[in-house]
PDB file of C-alpha atoms in Angstrom:
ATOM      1  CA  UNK A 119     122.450 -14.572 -30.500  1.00 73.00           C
ATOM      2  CA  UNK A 120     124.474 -17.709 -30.743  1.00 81.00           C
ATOM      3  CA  UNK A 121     122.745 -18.694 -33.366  1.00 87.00           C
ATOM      4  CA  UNK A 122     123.923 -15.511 -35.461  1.00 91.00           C
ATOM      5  CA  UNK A 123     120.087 -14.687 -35.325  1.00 92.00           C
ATOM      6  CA  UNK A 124     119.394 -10.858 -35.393  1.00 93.00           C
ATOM      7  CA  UNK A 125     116.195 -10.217 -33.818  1.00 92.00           C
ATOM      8  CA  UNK A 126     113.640  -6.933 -33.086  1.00 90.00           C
ATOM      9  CA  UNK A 127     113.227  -5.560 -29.840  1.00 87.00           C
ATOM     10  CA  UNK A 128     110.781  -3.484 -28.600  1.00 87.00           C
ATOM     11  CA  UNK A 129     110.903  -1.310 -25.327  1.00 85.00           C
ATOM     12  CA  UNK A 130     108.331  -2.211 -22.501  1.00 88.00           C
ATOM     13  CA  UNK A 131     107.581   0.868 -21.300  1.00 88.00           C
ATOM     14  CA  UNK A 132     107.559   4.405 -22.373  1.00 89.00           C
ATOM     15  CA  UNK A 133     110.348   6.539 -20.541  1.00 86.00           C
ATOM     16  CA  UNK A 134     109.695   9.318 -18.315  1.00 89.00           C
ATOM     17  CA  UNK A 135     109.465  13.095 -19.445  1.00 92.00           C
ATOM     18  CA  UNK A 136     112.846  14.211 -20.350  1.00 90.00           C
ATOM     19  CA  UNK A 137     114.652  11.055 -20.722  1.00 91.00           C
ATOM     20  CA  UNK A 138     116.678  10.410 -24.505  1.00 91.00           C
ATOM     21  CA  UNK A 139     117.368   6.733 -25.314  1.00 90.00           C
ATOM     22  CA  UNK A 140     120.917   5.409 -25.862  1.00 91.00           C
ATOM     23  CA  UNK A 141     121.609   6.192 -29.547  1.00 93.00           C
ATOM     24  CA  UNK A 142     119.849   9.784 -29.574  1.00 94.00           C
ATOM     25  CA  UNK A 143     122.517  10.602 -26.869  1.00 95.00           C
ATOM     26  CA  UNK A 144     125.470   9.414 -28.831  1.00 96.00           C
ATOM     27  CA  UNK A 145     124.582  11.581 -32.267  1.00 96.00           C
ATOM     28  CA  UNK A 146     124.318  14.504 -29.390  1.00 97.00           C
ATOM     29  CA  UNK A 147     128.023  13.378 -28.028  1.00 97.00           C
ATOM     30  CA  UNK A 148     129.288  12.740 -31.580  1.00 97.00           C
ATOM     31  CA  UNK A 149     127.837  15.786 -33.073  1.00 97.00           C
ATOM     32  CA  UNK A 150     129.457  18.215 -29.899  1.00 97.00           C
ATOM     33  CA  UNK A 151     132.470  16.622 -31.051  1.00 97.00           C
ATOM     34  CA  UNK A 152     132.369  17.755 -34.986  1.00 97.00           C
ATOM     35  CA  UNK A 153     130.907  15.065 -36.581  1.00 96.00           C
ATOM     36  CA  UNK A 154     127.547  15.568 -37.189  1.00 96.00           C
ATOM     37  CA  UNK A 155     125.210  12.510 -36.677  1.00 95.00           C
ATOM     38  CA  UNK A 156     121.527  12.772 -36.722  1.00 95.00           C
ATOM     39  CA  UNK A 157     118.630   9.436 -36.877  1.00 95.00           C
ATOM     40  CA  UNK A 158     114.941   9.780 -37.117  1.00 94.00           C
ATOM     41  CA  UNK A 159     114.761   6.182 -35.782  1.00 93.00           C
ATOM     42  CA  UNK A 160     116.603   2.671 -34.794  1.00 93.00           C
ATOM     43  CA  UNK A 161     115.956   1.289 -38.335  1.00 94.00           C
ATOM     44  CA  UNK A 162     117.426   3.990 -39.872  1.00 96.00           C
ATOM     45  CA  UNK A 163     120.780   3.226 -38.123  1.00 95.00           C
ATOM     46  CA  UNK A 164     120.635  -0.226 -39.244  1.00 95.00           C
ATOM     47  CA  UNK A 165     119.885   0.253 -42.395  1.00 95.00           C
ATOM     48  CA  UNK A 166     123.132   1.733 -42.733  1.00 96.00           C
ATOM     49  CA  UNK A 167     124.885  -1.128 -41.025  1.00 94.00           C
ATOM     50  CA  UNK A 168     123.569  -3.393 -43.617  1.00 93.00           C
ATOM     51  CA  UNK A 169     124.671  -1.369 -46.031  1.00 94.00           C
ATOM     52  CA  UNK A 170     128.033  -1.436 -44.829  1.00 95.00           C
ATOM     53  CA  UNK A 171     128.399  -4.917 -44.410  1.00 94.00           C
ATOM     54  CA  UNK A 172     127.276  -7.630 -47.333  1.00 93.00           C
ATOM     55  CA  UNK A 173     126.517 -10.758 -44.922  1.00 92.00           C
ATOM     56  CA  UNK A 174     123.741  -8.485 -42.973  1.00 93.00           C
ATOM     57  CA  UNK A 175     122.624  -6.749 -46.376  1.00 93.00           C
ATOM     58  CA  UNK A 176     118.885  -8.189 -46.829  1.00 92.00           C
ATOM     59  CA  UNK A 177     118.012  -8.808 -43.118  1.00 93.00           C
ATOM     60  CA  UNK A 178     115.476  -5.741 -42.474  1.00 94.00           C
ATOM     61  CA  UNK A 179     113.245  -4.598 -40.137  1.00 94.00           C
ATOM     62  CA  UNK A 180     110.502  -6.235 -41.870  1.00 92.00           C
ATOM     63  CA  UNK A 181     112.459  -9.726 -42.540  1.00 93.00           C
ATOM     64  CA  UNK A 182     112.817  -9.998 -38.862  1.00 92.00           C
ATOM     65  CA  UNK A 183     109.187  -9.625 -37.936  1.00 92.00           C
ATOM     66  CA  UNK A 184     108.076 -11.968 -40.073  1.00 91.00           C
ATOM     67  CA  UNK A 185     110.523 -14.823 -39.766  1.00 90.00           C
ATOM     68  CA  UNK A 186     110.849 -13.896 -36.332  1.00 90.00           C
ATOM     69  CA  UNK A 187     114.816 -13.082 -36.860  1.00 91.00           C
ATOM     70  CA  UNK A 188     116.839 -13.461 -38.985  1.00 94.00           C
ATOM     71  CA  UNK A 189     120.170 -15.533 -38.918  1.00 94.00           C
ATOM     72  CA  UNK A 190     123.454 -14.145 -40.960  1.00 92.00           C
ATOM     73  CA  UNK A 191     124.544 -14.366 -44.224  1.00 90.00           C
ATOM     74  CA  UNK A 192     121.344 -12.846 -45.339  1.00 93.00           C
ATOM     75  CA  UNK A 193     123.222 -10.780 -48.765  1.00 92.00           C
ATOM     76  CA  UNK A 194     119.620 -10.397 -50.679  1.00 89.00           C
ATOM     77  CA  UNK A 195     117.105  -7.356 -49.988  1.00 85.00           C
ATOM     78  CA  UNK A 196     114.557  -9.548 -51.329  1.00 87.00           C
ATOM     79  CA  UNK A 197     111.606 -12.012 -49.318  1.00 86.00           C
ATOM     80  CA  UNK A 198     113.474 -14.990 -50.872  1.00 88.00           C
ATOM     81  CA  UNK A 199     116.457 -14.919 -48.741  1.00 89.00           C
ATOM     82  CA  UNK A 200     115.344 -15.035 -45.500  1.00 90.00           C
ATOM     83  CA  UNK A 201     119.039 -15.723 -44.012  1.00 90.00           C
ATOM     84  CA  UNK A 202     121.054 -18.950 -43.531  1.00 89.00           C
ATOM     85  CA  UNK A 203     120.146 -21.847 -40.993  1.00 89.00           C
ATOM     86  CA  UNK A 204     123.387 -23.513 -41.226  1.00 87.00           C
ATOM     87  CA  UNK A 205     126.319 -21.603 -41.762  1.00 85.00           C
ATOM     88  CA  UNK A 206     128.672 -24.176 -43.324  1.00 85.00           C
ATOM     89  CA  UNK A 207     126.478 -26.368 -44.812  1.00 81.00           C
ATOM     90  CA  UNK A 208     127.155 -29.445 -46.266  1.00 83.00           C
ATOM     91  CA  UNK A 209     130.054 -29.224 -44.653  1.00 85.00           C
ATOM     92  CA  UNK A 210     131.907 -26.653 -46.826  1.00 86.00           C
ATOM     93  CA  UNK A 211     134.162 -23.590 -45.255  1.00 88.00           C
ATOM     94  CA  UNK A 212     135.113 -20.540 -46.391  1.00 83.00           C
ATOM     95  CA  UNK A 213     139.154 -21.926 -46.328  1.00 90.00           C
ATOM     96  CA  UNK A 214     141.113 -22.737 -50.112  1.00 92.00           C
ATOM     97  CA  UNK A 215     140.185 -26.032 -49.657  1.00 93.00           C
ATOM     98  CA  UNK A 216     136.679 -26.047 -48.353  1.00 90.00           C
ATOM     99  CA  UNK A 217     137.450 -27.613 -45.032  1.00 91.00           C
ATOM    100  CA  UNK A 218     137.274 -26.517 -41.680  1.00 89.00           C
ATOM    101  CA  UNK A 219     141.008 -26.187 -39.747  1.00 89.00           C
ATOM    102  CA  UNK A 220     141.280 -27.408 -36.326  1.00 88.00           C
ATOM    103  CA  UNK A 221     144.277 -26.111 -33.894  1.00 83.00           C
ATOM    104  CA  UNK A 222     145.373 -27.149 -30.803  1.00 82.00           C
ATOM    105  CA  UNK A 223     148.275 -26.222 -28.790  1.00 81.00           C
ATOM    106  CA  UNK A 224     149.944 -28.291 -26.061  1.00 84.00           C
ATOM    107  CA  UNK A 225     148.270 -28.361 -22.423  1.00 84.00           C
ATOM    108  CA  UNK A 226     150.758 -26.191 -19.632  1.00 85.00           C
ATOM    109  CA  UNK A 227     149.294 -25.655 -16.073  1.00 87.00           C
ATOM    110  CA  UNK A 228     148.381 -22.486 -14.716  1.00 89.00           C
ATOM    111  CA  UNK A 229     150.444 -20.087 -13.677  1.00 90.00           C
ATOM    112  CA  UNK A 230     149.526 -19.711  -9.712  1.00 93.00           C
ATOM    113  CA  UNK A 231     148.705 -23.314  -8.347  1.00 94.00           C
ATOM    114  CA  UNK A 232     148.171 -23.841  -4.488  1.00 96.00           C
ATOM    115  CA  UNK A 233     150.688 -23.590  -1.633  1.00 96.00           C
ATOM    116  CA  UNK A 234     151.181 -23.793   2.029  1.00 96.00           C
ATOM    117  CA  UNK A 235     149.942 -19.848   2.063  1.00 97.00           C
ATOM    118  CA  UNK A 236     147.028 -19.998  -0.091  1.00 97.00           C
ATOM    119  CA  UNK A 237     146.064 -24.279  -0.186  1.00 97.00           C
ATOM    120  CA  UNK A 238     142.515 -24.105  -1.724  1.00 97.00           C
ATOM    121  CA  UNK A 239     142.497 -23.219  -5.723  1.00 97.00           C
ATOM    122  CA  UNK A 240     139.384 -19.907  -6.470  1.00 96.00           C
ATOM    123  CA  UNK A 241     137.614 -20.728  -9.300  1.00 95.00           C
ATOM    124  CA  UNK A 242     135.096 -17.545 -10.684  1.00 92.00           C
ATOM    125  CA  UNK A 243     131.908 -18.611 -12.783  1.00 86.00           C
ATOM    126  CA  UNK A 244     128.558 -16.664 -13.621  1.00 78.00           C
ATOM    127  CA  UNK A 245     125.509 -18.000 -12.161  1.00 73.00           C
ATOM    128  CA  UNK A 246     121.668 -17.943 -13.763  1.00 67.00           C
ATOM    129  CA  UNK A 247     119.457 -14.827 -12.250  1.00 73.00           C
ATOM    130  CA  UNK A 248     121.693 -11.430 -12.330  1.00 76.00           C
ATOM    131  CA  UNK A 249     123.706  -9.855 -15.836  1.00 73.00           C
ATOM    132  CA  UNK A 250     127.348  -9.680 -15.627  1.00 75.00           C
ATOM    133  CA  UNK A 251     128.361  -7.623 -12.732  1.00 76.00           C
ATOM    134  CA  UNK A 252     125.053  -6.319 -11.842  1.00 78.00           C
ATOM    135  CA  UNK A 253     124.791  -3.065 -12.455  1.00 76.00           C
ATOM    136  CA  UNK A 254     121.683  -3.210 -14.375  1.00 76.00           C
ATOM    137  CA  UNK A 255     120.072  -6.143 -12.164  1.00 79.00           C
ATOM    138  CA  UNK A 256     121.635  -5.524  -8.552  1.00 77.00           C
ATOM    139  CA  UNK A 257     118.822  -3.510  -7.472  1.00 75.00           C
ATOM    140  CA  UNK A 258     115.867  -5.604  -8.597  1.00 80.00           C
ATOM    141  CA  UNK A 259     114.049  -6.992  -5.235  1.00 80.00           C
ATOM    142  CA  UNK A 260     112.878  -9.885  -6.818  1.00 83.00           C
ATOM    143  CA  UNK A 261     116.483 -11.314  -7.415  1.00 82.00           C
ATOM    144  CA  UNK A 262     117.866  -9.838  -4.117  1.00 78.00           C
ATOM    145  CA  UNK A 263     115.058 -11.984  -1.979  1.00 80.00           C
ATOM    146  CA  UNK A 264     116.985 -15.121  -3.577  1.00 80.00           C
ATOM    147  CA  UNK A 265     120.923 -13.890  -2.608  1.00 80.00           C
ATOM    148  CA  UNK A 266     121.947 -10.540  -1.953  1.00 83.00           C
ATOM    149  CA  UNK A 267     125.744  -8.858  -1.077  1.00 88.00           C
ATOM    150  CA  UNK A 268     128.285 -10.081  -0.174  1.00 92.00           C
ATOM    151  CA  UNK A 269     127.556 -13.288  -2.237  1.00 90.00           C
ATOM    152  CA  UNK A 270     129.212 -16.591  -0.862  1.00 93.00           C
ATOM    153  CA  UNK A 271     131.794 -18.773  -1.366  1.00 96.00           C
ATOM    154  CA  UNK A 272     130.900 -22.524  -1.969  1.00 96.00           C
ATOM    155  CA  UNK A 273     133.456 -25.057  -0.367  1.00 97.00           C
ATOM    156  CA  UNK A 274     133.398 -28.679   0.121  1.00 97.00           C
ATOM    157  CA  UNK A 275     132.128 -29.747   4.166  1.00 97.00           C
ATOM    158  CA  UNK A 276     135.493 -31.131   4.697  1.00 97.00           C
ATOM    159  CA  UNK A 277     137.452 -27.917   4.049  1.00 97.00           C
ATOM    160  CA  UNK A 278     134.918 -26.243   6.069  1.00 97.00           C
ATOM    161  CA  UNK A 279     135.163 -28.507   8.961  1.00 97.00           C
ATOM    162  CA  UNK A 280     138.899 -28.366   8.962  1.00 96.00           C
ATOM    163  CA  UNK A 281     138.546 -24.654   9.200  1.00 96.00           C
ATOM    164  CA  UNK A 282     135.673 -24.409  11.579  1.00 96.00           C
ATOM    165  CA  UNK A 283     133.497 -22.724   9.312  1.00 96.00           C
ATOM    166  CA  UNK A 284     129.772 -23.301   9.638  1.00 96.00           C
ATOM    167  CA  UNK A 285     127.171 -23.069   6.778  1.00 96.00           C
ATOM    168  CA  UNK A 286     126.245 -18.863   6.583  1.00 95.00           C
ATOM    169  CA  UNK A 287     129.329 -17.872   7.932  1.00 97.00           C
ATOM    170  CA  UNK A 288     131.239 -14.146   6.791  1.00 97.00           C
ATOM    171  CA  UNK A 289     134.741 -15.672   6.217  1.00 97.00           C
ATOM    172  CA  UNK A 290     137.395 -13.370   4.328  1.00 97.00           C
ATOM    173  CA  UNK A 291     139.068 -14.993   0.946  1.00 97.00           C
ATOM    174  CA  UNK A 292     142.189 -13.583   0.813  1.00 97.00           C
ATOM    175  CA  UNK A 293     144.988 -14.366  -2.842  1.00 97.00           C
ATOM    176  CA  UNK A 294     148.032 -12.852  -3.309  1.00 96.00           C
ATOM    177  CA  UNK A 295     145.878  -9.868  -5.065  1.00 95.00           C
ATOM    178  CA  UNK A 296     144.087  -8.650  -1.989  1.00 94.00           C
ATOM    179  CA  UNK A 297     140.814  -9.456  -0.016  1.00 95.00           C
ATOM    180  CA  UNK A 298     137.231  -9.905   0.143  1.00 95.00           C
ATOM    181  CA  UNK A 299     134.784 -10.776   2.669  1.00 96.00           C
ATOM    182  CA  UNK A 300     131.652 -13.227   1.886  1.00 96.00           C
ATOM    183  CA  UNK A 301     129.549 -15.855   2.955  1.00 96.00           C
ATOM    184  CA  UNK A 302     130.378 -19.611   3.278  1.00 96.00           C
ATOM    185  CA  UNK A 303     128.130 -22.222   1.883  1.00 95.00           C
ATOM    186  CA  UNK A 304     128.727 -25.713   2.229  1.00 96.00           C
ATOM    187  CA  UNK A 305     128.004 -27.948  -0.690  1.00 96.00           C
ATOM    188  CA  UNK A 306     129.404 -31.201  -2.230  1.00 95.00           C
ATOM    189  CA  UNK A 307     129.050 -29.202  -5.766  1.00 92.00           C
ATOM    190  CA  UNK A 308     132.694 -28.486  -5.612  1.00 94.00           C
ATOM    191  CA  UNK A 309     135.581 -30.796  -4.384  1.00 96.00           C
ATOM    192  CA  UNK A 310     137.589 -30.549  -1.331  1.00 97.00           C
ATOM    193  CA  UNK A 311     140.389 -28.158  -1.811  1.00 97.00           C
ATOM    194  CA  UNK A 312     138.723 -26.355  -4.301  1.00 97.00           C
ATOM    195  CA  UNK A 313     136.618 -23.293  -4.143  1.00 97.00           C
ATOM    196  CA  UNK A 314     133.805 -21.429  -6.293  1.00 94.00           C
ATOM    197  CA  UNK A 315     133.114 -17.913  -6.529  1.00 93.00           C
ATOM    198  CA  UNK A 316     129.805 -15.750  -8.678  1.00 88.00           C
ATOM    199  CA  UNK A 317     131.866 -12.220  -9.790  1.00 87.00           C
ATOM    200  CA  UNK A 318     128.617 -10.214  -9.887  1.00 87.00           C
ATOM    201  CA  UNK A 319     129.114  -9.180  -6.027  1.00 89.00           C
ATOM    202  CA  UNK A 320     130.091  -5.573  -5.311  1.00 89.00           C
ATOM    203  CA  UNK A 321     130.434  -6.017  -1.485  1.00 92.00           C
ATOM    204  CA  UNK A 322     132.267  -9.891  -1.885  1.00 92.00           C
ATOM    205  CA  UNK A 323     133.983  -8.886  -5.144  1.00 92.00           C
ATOM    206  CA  UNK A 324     135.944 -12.018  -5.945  1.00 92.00           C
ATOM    207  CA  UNK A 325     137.704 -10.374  -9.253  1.00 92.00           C
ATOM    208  CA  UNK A 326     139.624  -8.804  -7.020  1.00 93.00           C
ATOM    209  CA  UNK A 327     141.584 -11.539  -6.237  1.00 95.00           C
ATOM    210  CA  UNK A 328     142.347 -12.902  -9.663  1.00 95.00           C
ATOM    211  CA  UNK A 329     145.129 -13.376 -11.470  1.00 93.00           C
ATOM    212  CA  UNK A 330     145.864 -11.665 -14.716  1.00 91.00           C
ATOM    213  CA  UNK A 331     148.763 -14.295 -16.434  1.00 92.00           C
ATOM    214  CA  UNK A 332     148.382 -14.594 -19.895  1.00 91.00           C
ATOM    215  CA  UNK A 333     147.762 -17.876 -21.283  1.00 87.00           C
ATOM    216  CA  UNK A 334     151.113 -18.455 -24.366  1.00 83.00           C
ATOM    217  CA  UNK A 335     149.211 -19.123 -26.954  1.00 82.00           C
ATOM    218  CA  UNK A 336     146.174 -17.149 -27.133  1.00 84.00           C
ATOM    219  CA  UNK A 337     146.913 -14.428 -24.176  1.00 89.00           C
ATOM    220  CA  UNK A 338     143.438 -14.671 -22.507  1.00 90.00           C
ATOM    221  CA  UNK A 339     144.274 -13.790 -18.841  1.00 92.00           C
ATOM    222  CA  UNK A 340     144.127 -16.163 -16.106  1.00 92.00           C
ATOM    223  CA  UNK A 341     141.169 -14.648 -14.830  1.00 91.00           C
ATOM    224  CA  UNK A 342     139.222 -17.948 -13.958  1.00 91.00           C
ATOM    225  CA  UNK A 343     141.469 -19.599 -11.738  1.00 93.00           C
ATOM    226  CA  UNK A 344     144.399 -19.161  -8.709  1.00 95.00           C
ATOM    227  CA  UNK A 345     145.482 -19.773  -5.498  1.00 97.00           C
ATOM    228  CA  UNK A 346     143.397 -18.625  -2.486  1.00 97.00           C
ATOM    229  CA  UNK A 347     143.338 -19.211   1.102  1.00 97.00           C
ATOM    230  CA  UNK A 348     139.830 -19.112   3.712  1.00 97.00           C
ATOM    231  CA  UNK A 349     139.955 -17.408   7.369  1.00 97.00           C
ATOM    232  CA  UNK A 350     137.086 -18.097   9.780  1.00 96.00           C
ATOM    233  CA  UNK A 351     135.645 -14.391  11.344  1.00 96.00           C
ATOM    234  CA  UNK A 352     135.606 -14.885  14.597  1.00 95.00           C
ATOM    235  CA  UNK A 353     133.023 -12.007  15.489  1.00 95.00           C
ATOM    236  CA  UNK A 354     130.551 -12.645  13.531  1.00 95.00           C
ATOM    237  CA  UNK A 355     127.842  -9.822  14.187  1.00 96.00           C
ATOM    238  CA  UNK A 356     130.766  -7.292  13.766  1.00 96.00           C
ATOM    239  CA  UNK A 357     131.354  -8.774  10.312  1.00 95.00           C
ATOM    240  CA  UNK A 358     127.550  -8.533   9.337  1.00 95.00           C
ATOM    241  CA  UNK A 359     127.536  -5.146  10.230  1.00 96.00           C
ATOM    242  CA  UNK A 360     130.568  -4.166   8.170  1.00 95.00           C
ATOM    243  CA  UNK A 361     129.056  -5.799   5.264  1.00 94.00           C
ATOM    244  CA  UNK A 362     125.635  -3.695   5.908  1.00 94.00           C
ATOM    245  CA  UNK A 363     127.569  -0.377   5.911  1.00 94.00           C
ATOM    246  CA  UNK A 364     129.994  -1.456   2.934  1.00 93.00           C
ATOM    247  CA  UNK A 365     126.659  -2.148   0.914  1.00 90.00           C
ATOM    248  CA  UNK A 366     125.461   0.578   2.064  1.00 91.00           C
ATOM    249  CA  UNK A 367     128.331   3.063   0.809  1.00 92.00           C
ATOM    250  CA  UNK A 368     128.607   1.154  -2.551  1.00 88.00           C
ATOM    251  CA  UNK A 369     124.817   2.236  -2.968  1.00 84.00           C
ATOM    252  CA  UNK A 370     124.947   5.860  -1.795  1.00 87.00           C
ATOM    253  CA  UNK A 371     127.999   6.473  -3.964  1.00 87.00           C
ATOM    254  CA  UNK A 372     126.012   4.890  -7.247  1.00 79.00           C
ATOM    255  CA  UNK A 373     123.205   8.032  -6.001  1.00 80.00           C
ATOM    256  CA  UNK A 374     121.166   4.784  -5.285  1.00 73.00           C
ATOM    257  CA  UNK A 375     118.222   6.126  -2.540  1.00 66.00           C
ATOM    258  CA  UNK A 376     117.864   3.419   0.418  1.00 59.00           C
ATOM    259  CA  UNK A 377     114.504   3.469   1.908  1.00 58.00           C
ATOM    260  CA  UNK A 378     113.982   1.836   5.043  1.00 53.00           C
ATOM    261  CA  UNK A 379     110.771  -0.746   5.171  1.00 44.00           C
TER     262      UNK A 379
END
């Protein structure tokens, strides 16, 4: 957690006949390999995490049940220490001189900024409702009643009324990277010239388009932002049914089963 808070969590549901959980099948894998690994439980394999590292040393099983988590440093196996709410308090750091550092390094633009070819800038976020890239929640009906593949893009009404795009629309999003196809919606959450992308689509995957630069200083890629450009589908029931067979594929090559209603 953010707050450095370890916490217990208990499984729902029991699993069907047959089926191992995630750390029985790694002592498997790991002892196939020639090292031998073998648990009776999940507490016994943190038990030796805490005893391999002193900040987590006295935040057990039973500590986190009854404080309801427990946040790191916790360094005593005993009911007194029941882990640390603020982690430099009083305003002392673990540095010589007991204060906290601050760096900064000068401001340079990105690497791939808009042109004639590609005038709108992509920007990629993560939205609330489905995990990362969805391969855990992309098959829950529940989310897929409130959006479902390919996604959209969101774009400002002017840019959309320059390009003769209408609200629902398949339009293609094209970067120096490659394509993607996905649906337009109009909003005033983004500003004209600019564009706004989820990444958890498989059919309007939009981290295909990114850029990988490396920011100078701390060489995080460039992921997050570049240069893109809209087109306008002009056959718009052709388009829907590409995107229904694309799905489709995508589905039957993860050996997911599509029922028809």
């Amino acid at each position: 957690s953010c707050d450095r808070r370890f916490q217990r969590v208990r499984k729902l549901i029991e699993p069907q006949p047959g089926c191992k959980t995630d750390w029985e099948i790694l002592c498997l894998m790991a002892t196939a390999m020639g090292y031998p690994m073998h648990y009776d439980n999940t507490e016994q394999i943190w038990d030796e995490m805490r005893s391999l590292c002193p900040k987590f040393a006295g935040a057990s099983y039973e500590k986190m049940v009854e404080n309801r988590g427990v946040q790191w440093p916790c360094t005593e196996d005993s009911p007194d220490d029941t882990g640390t709410q603020y982690l430099h308090k009083g305003a002392h750091f673990a540095t010589a001189d007991g204060k906290g550092h601050f760096y900064y390094y000068p401001w340079t633009p990105a690497k791939e900024l808009e042109s004639p070819e590609y005038p709108l800038s992509l920007s990629t976020v993560r939205e609330v409702g489905h995990y990362s890239v969805r391969t855990m929640t992309g098959n829950c009906r529940l989310l897929a009643d409130l959006a479902d593949e390919p996604g959209y893009i969101q774009m400002n009404p002017e840019d959309c009324q320059e390009l003769g795009i209408a609200n629902g629309d398949l339009v293609r999003v094209v970067s120096k990277r490659g394509h993607t196809i996905t649906r337009c919606q109009e909003t005033d959450r983004v500003s004209k010239g600019s564009t706004y992308m989820t990444y958890q689509w498989w059919v309007g995957a939009c981290n295909e388009l990114t850029s990988a630069a490396l920011d100078p200083k701390s060489h995080t890629p460039e992921f997050k932002y570049c240069a893109c450009r809209v087109e306008k589908i002009d056959d718009q029931k052709q388009a829907e049914c590409d995107v229904k067979a694309q799905y489709a594929a995508i589905r039957s090559r993860m050996g997911i089963e599509v029922k028809e209603v």
